[in-house]
Amino acid sequence: MKVVILAGGLGTRISEESHLRPKPMIEIGGKPILWHIMKIYSQQGFTDFVICLGYKGFVVKEYFEHYFLHESDVTFDFRGGERTVTKIHRHQAEPWRVTLVDTGLDTMTGGRLKRVARYLEDETFLLTYGDGVADIDLHRLLAHHRSHGKLATVTAVQPVGRFGSLVLSSDLSVETFAEKPRGDGHWVSGGFFVFEPGTLERIDGDETMLEKEPLERLAREGQLTAYQHTGYWQSMDTMRDKALLEEQWRSGSAPWRL
């Protein structure tokens, strides 16, 4: 089953780093967050990726061009006057198949998906954004999708609130204090979609935002279901988010590390 990753946006809210490289290539623990996302999928058996490129897409291409070499112990032989790789002793590269597609600099999320349709082989596929990680059980997500028989499934999450909350009594005494409670009770899209090929028919072109007309139309048609993920989920929208993810990874307690 194909996994589509949207990795072409500008990442303007984390411009401190995204002016040098695309947002999905910003590193957590020495690895691009794109690598972390791909590991979430591949550790659960999904290893065939289609990555939608846009802003500084060449950085992603160069990363994967050299990925196997960078993850290997090799012997170089310069004695003949030219550099040759004589032996690869050991490698840690994952058994991934990665298709990198230039989907345009200014193309919207729906348009990017439409542009890679020819690589999806008219089958059910998974899709997510290139900036969010979770400890999601992808097989449960897929089973939920299949049990409802709809064209699309979105993973619903409740992000942790940014600030602590107070519960006050009538005389303004503080009854309880909750440090960063889980959102405000609302569910939001956390990405990690499952789509049937018919979803692509709801996308007009490059100017279409996936989160607008296509998903709104699917909802009106009764063709969109939600999979409620109550575990860990975190997006990397700002430098504060990056620092949080980095801290979790370096502490050895990163919940998305399977």
mmCIF file of C-alpha atoms in Angstrom:
data_model
loop_
_atom_site.group_PDB
_atom_site.id
_atom_site.type_symbol
_atom_site.label_atom_id
_atom_site.label_comp_id
_atom_site.label_asym_id
_atom_site.label_seq_id
_atom_site.Cartn_x
_atom_site.Cartn_y
_atom_site.Cartn_z
ATOM 1 C CA MET A 1 0.000 0.000 0.000
ATOM 2 C CA LYS A 2 1.347 3.426 -0.969
ATOM 3 C CA VAL A 3 2.051 6.119 1.605
ATOM 4 C CA VAL A 4 1.823 9.711 0.336
ATOM 5 C CA ILE A 5 3.627 12.398 2.329
ATOM 6 C CA LEU A 6 2.988 16.097 1.683
ATOM 7 C CA ALA A 7 6.439 17.689 1.915
ATOM 8 C CA GLY A 8 6.285 20.733 -0.333
ATOM 9 C CA GLY A 9 5.146 23.625 1.868
ATOM 10 C CA LEU A 10 7.149 26.685 2.861
ATOM 11 C CA GLY A 11 6.955 26.266 6.641
ATOM 12 C CA THR A 12 6.684 30.000 7.250
ATOM 13 C CA ARG A 13 6.023 29.650 11.003
ATOM 14 C CA ILE A 14 9.380 27.967 11.475
ATOM 15 C CA SER A 15 11.275 30.195 9.066
ATOM 16 C CA GLU A 16 14.334 30.293 11.330
ATOM 17 C CA GLU A 17 15.241 26.938 9.768
ATOM 18 C CA SER A 18 12.979 26.567 6.756
ATOM 19 C CA HIS A 19 14.735 29.376 4.873
ATOM 20 C CA LEU A 20 17.638 26.925 4.471
ATOM 21 C CA ARG A 21 15.767 23.659 3.854
ATOM 22 C CA PRO A 22 12.190 22.434 3.463
ATOM 23 C CA LYS A 23 10.320 21.961 6.712
ATOM 24 C CA PRO A 24 10.231 18.133 6.504
ATOM 25 C CA MET A 25 14.048 18.145 6.414
ATOM 26 C CA ILE A 26 14.405 19.975 9.733
ATOM 27 C CA GLU A 27 16.171 17.559 12.036
ATOM 28 C CA ILE A 28 15.079 15.954 15.274
ATOM 29 C CA GLY A 29 17.844 13.947 16.910
ATOM 30 C CA GLY A 30 20.067 14.298 13.855
ATOM 31 C CA LYS A 31 17.439 12.936 11.444
ATOM 32 C CA PRO A 32 14.899 14.863 9.337
ATOM 33 C CA ILE A 33 11.380 14.776 10.750
ATOM 34 C CA LEU A 34 10.468 13.252 7.371
ATOM 35 C CA TRP A 35 12.641 10.245 8.315
ATOM 36 C CA HIS A 36 10.837 9.954 11.670
ATOM 37 C CA ILE A 37 7.454 9.947 9.905
ATOM 38 C CA MET A 38 8.585 7.324 7.424
ATOM 39 C CA LYS A 39 9.829 5.164 10.298
ATOM 40 C CA ILE A 40 6.358 5.296 11.897
ATOM 41 C CA TYR A 41 4.967 3.761 8.719
ATOM 42 C CA SER A 42 7.782 1.350 7.883
ATOM 43 C CA GLN A 43 7.935 -0.114 11.394
ATOM 44 C CA GLN A 44 4.328 -1.169 10.812
ATOM 45 C CA GLY A 45 4.963 -2.667 7.403
ATOM 46 C CA PHE A 46 4.266 0.264 5.041
ATOM 47 C CA THR A 47 7.451 0.879 3.049
ATOM 48 C CA ASP A 48 6.358 2.231 -0.353
ATOM 49 C CA PHE A 49 6.424 6.044 -0.245
ATOM 50 C CA VAL A 50 5.395 8.795 -2.654
ATOM 51 C CA ILE A 51 6.703 12.151 -1.431
ATOM 52 C CA CYS A 52 5.211 15.381 -2.794
ATOM 53 C CA LEU A 53 7.983 17.959 -3.196
ATOM 54 C CA GLY A 54 7.816 21.705 -3.687
ATOM 55 C CA TYR A 55 9.887 24.279 -1.823
ATOM 56 C CA LYS A 56 13.588 23.305 -2.009
ATOM 57 C CA GLY A 57 12.631 19.828 -3.152
ATOM 58 C CA PHE A 58 16.181 19.246 -4.366
ATOM 59 C CA VAL A 59 17.282 18.985 -0.725
ATOM 60 C CA VAL A 60 15.025 15.958 -0.241
ATOM 61 C CA LYS A 61 16.235 14.403 -3.494
ATOM 62 C CA GLU A 62 19.875 14.833 -2.508
ATOM 63 C CA TYR A 63 19.198 13.330 0.917
ATOM 64 C CA PHE A 64 17.772 10.135 -0.537
ATOM 65 C CA GLU A 65 20.334 9.992 -3.347
ATOM 66 C CA HIS A 66 23.068 9.607 -0.718
ATOM 67 C CA TYR A 67 21.018 7.904 1.991
ATOM 68 C CA PHE A 68 22.262 4.347 1.457
ATOM 69 C CA LEU A 69 25.882 5.507 1.373
ATOM 70 C CA HIS A 70 25.500 7.606 4.499
ATOM 71 C CA GLU A 71 23.983 4.672 6.367
ATOM 72 C CA SER A 72 26.757 2.254 5.380
ATOM 73 C CA ASP A 73 30.326 1.308 6.285
ATOM 74 C CA VAL A 74 32.270 1.383 3.018
ATOM 75 C CA THR A 75 35.763 0.987 1.635
ATOM 76 C CA PHE A 76 36.945 3.551 -0.925
ATOM 77 C CA ASP A 77 39.941 2.679 -3.093
ATOM 78 C CA PHE A 78 41.882 5.634 -4.517
ATOM 79 C CA ARG A 79 44.951 3.707 -5.673
ATOM 80 C CA GLY A 80 43.943 3.596 -9.323
ATOM 81 C CA GLY A 81 43.779 7.373 -9.563
ATOM 82 C CA GLU A 82 39.992 7.403 -9.366
ATOM 83 C CA ARG A 83 37.674 6.956 -6.451
ATOM 84 C CA THR A 84 35.777 3.694 -6.447
ATOM 85 C CA VAL A 85 33.645 2.029 -3.816
ATOM 86 C CA THR A 86 35.159 -1.418 -3.476
ATOM 87 C CA LYS A 87 33.011 -2.824 -0.717
ATOM 88 C CA ILE A 88 29.971 -2.063 1.405
ATOM 89 C CA HIS A 89 30.587 -3.782 4.722
ATOM 90 C CA ARG A 90 27.428 -2.986 6.653
ATOM 91 C CA HIS A 91 24.403 -0.788 6.180
ATOM 92 C CA GLN A 92 21.475 0.399 8.239
ATOM 93 C CA ALA A 93 19.339 1.750 5.414
ATOM 94 C CA GLU A 94 15.697 0.778 5.616
ATOM 95 C CA PRO A 95 14.114 -1.326 2.834
ATOM 96 C CA TRP A 96 12.137 1.602 1.483
ATOM 97 C CA ARG A 97 10.896 2.380 -1.998
ATOM 98 C CA VAL A 98 10.767 6.160 -2.318
ATOM 99 C CA THR A 99 9.232 8.045 -5.260
ATOM 100 C CA LEU A 100 10.034 11.764 -5.187
ATOM 101 C CA VAL A 101 7.692 13.959 -7.232
ATOM 102 C CA ASP A 102 8.043 17.676 -7.945
ATOM 103 C CA THR A 103 4.487 18.929 -7.401
ATOM 104 C CA GLY A 104 5.186 22.645 -7.866
ATOM 105 C CA LEU A 105 6.315 25.487 -5.678
ATOM 106 C CA ASP A 106 2.939 27.122 -4.999
ATOM 107 C CA THR A 107 0.616 24.125 -5.398
ATOM 108 C CA MET A 108 -1.896 23.593 -2.592
ATOM 109 C CA THR A 109 -2.169 20.341 -0.643
ATOM 110 C CA GLY A 110 -5.011 18.946 -2.739
ATOM 111 C CA GLY A 111 -3.233 19.883 -5.934
ATOM 112 C CA ARG A 112 -0.079 18.108 -4.775
ATOM 113 C CA LEU A 113 -2.068 14.943 -4.160
ATOM 114 C CA LYS A 114 -3.719 15.234 -7.577
ATOM 115 C CA ARG A 115 -0.328 15.525 -9.247
ATOM 116 C CA VAL A 116 0.904 12.196 -7.821
ATOM 117 C CA ALA A 117 -2.281 10.282 -8.727
ATOM 118 C CA ARG A 118 -0.496 8.435 -11.540
ATOM 119 C CA TYR A 119 1.820 6.813 -8.989
ATOM 120 C CA LEU A 120 -0.986 5.464 -6.774
ATOM 121 C CA GLU A 121 -2.095 2.596 -9.007
ATOM 122 C CA ASP A 122 -5.835 3.133 -8.401
ATOM 123 C CA GLU A 123 -5.688 1.530 -4.939
ATOM 124 C CA THR A 124 -6.402 2.496 -1.343
ATOM 125 C CA PHE A 125 -3.552 4.658 -0.042
ATOM 126 C CA LEU A 126 -2.369 6.369 3.131
ATOM 127 C CA LEU A 127 -1.502 10.061 3.380
ATOM 128 C CA THR A 128 -0.040 12.369 5.977
ATOM 129 C CA TYR A 129 1.768 15.682 6.361
ATOM 130 C CA GLY A 130 5.541 16.035 6.528
ATOM 131 C CA ASP A 131 5.617 17.686 9.933
ATOM 132 C CA GLY A 132 3.718 15.572 12.478
ATOM 133 C CA VAL A 133 4.483 12.441 14.497
ATOM 134 C CA ALA A 134 2.298 10.137 16.579
ATOM 135 C CA ASP A 135 2.248 6.752 18.287
ATOM 136 C CA ILE A 136 -0.653 5.787 16.051
ATOM 137 C CA ASP A 137 -1.549 2.158 15.308
ATOM 138 C CA LEU A 138 -1.840 2.284 11.542
ATOM 139 C CA HIS A 139 -3.420 -1.155 11.261
ATOM 140 C CA ARG A 140 -6.242 -0.110 13.575
ATOM 141 C CA LEU A 141 -6.658 3.043 11.508
ATOM 142 C CA LEU A 142 -6.883 0.964 8.334
ATOM 143 C CA ALA A 143 -9.304 -1.519 9.933
ATOM 144 C CA HIS A 144 -11.526 1.386 11.042
ATOM 145 C CA HIS A 145 -11.516 2.768 7.508
ATOM 146 C CA ARG A 146 -12.462 -0.547 5.959
ATOM 147 C CA SER A 147 -15.177 -1.267 8.510
ATOM 148 C CA HIS A 148 -16.998 1.973 7.650
ATOM 149 C CA GLY A 149 -16.790 1.528 3.880
ATOM 150 C CA LYS A 150 -16.358 5.230 3.136
ATOM 151 C CA LEU A 151 -14.063 6.964 0.680
ATOM 152 C CA ALA A 152 -11.930 8.711 3.289
ATOM 153 C CA THR A 153 -10.842 8.532 6.906
ATOM 154 C CA VAL A 154 -9.129 11.289 8.865
ATOM 155 C CA THR A 155 -7.358 10.762 12.171
ATOM 156 C CA ALA A 156 -8.876 13.005 14.842
ATOM 157 C CA VAL A 157 -6.664 14.115 17.730
ATOM 158 C CA GLN A 158 -6.932 16.344 20.780
ATOM 159 C CA PRO A 159 -3.710 18.363 21.033
ATOM 160 C CA VAL A 160 -2.279 19.189 24.423
ATOM 161 C CA GLY A 161 -3.105 22.771 25.396
ATOM 162 C CA ARG A 162 -0.290 25.281 25.352
ATOM 163 C CA PHE A 163 -1.080 26.721 28.764
ATOM 164 C CA GLY A 164 -2.183 25.321 32.112
ATOM 165 C CA SER A 165 -5.840 25.794 33.039
ATOM 166 C CA LEU A 166 -7.564 26.930 36.203
ATOM 167 C CA VAL A 167 -10.930 25.836 37.579
ATOM 168 C CA LEU A 168 -12.312 28.625 39.772
ATOM 169 C CA SER A 169 -15.062 28.606 42.380
ATOM 170 C CA SER A 170 -17.669 31.356 42.719
ATOM 171 C CA ASP A 171 -15.433 33.263 45.175
ATOM 172 C CA LEU A 172 -12.512 32.966 42.773
ATOM 173 C CA SER A 173 -10.725 30.338 44.819
ATOM 174 C CA VAL A 174 -8.701 28.016 42.615
ATOM 175 C CA GLU A 175 -10.249 24.568 42.819
ATOM 176 C CA THR A 176 -7.847 22.767 40.507
ATOM 177 C CA PHE A 177 -4.872 23.558 38.341
ATOM 178 C CA ALA A 178 -4.159 21.416 35.283
ATOM 179 C CA GLU A 179 -0.750 21.672 33.673
ATOM 180 C CA LYS A 180 -1.262 21.750 29.902
ATOM 181 C CA PRO A 181 -4.540 19.825 29.673
ATOM 182 C CA ARG A 182 -5.536 18.042 26.486
ATOM 183 C CA GLY A 183 -6.916 20.822 24.339
ATOM 184 C CA ASP A 184 -10.368 22.241 24.947
ATOM 185 C CA GLY A 185 -12.370 19.116 24.234
ATOM 186 C CA HIS A 186 -12.418 19.640 20.477
ATOM 187 C CA TRP A 187 -11.106 17.121 17.990
ATOM 188 C CA VAL A 188 -8.871 18.375 15.159
ATOM 189 C CA SER A 189 -7.356 16.752 12.108
ATOM 190 C CA GLY A 190 -4.026 15.124 12.873
ATOM 191 C CA GLY A 191 -3.382 13.972 9.320
ATOM 192 C CA PHE A 192 -2.760 10.222 8.970
ATOM 193 C CA PHE A 193 -5.504 9.777 6.379
ATOM 194 C CA VAL A 194 -6.743 6.715 4.505
ATOM 195 C CA PHE A 195 -8.145 7.443 1.047
ATOM 196 C CA GLU A 196 -9.844 5.461 -1.651
ATOM 197 C CA PRO A 197 -9.038 6.426 -5.281
ATOM 198 C CA GLY A 198 -12.454 8.106 -5.582
ATOM 199 C CA THR A 199 -11.187 10.855 -3.293
ATOM 200 C CA LEU A 200 -9.015 12.165 -6.119
ATOM 201 C CA GLU A 201 -12.115 12.927 -8.195
ATOM 202 C CA ARG A 202 -13.033 15.639 -5.657
ATOM 203 C CA ILE A 203 -9.827 17.582 -6.364
ATOM 204 C CA ASP A 204 -10.004 20.134 -9.171
ATOM 205 C CA GLY A 205 -6.385 21.223 -9.591
ATOM 206 C CA ASP A 206 -3.339 22.996 -8.172
ATOM 207 C CA GLU A 207 -5.346 25.655 -6.327
ATOM 208 C CA THR A 208 -7.365 23.118 -4.331
ATOM 209 C CA MET A 209 -6.664 22.788 -0.625
ATOM 210 C CA LEU A 210 -7.313 19.230 0.492
ATOM 211 C CA GLU A 211 -8.683 20.477 3.811
ATOM 212 C CA LYS A 212 -11.310 22.673 2.146
ATOM 213 C CA GLU A 213 -13.590 21.613 -0.708
ATOM 214 C CA PRO A 214 -12.506 17.952 -1.129
ATOM 215 C CA LEU A 215 -12.864 16.967 2.530
ATOM 216 C CA GLU A 216 -15.850 19.257 3.089
ATOM 217 C CA ARG A 217 -17.573 17.700 0.068
ATOM 218 C CA LEU A 218 -16.798 14.187 1.301
ATOM 219 C CA ALA A 219 -18.303 15.116 4.667
ATOM 220 C CA ARG A 220 -21.472 16.451 2.999
ATOM 221 C CA GLU A 221 -21.757 13.240 1.005
ATOM 222 C CA GLY A 222 -21.367 11.099 4.126
ATOM 223 C CA GLN A 223 -18.116 9.678 2.752
ATOM 224 C CA LEU A 224 -15.732 10.871 5.496
ATOM 225 C CA THR A 225 -15.218 9.090 8.812
ATOM 226 C CA ALA A 226 -12.939 9.935 11.727
ATOM 227 C CA TYR A 227 -10.590 7.628 13.568
ATOM 228 C CA GLN A 228 -10.123 8.929 17.104
ATOM 229 C CA HIS A 229 -6.513 8.675 18.212
ATOM 230 C CA THR A 230 -6.247 9.319 21.950
ATOM 231 C CA GLY A 231 -2.519 8.673 22.211
ATOM 232 C CA TYR A 232 0.440 10.901 21.477
ATOM 233 C CA TRP A 233 0.423 13.359 18.581
ATOM 234 C CA GLN A 234 2.592 16.404 17.946
ATOM 235 C CA SER A 235 3.100 18.653 14.963
ATOM 236 C CA MET A 236 6.207 20.769 14.344
ATOM 237 C CA ASP A 237 4.829 24.185 13.479
ATOM 238 C CA THR A 238 7.216 26.407 15.432
ATOM 239 C CA MET A 239 10.693 26.397 16.939
ATOM 240 C CA ARG A 240 9.027 25.739 20.287
ATOM 241 C CA ASP A 241 7.538 22.536 18.867
ATOM 242 C CA LYS A 242 10.924 21.540 17.442
ATOM 243 C CA ALA A 243 12.582 22.049 20.825
ATOM 244 C CA LEU A 244 9.902 19.887 22.488
ATOM 245 C CA LEU A 245 10.375 17.061 19.990
ATOM 246 C CA GLU A 246 14.143 17.301 20.302
ATOM 247 C CA GLU A 247 13.930 17.099 24.089
ATOM 248 C CA GLN A 248 11.679 14.041 23.937
ATOM 249 C CA TRP A 249 13.950 12.278 21.455
ATOM 250 C CA ARG A 250 17.163 12.964 23.372
ATOM 251 C CA SER A 251 15.604 11.866 26.661
ATOM 252 C CA GLY A 252 14.863 8.469 25.150
ATOM 253 C CA SER A 253 11.137 8.883 25.812
ATOM 254 C CA ALA A 254 9.906 9.911 22.360
ATOM 255 C CA PRO A 255 6.421 8.333 22.215
ATOM 256 C CA TRP A 256 6.452 8.009 18.417
ATOM 257 C CA ARG A 257 9.614 5.889 18.484
ATOM 258 C CA LEU A 258 8.337 2.369 17.881
#
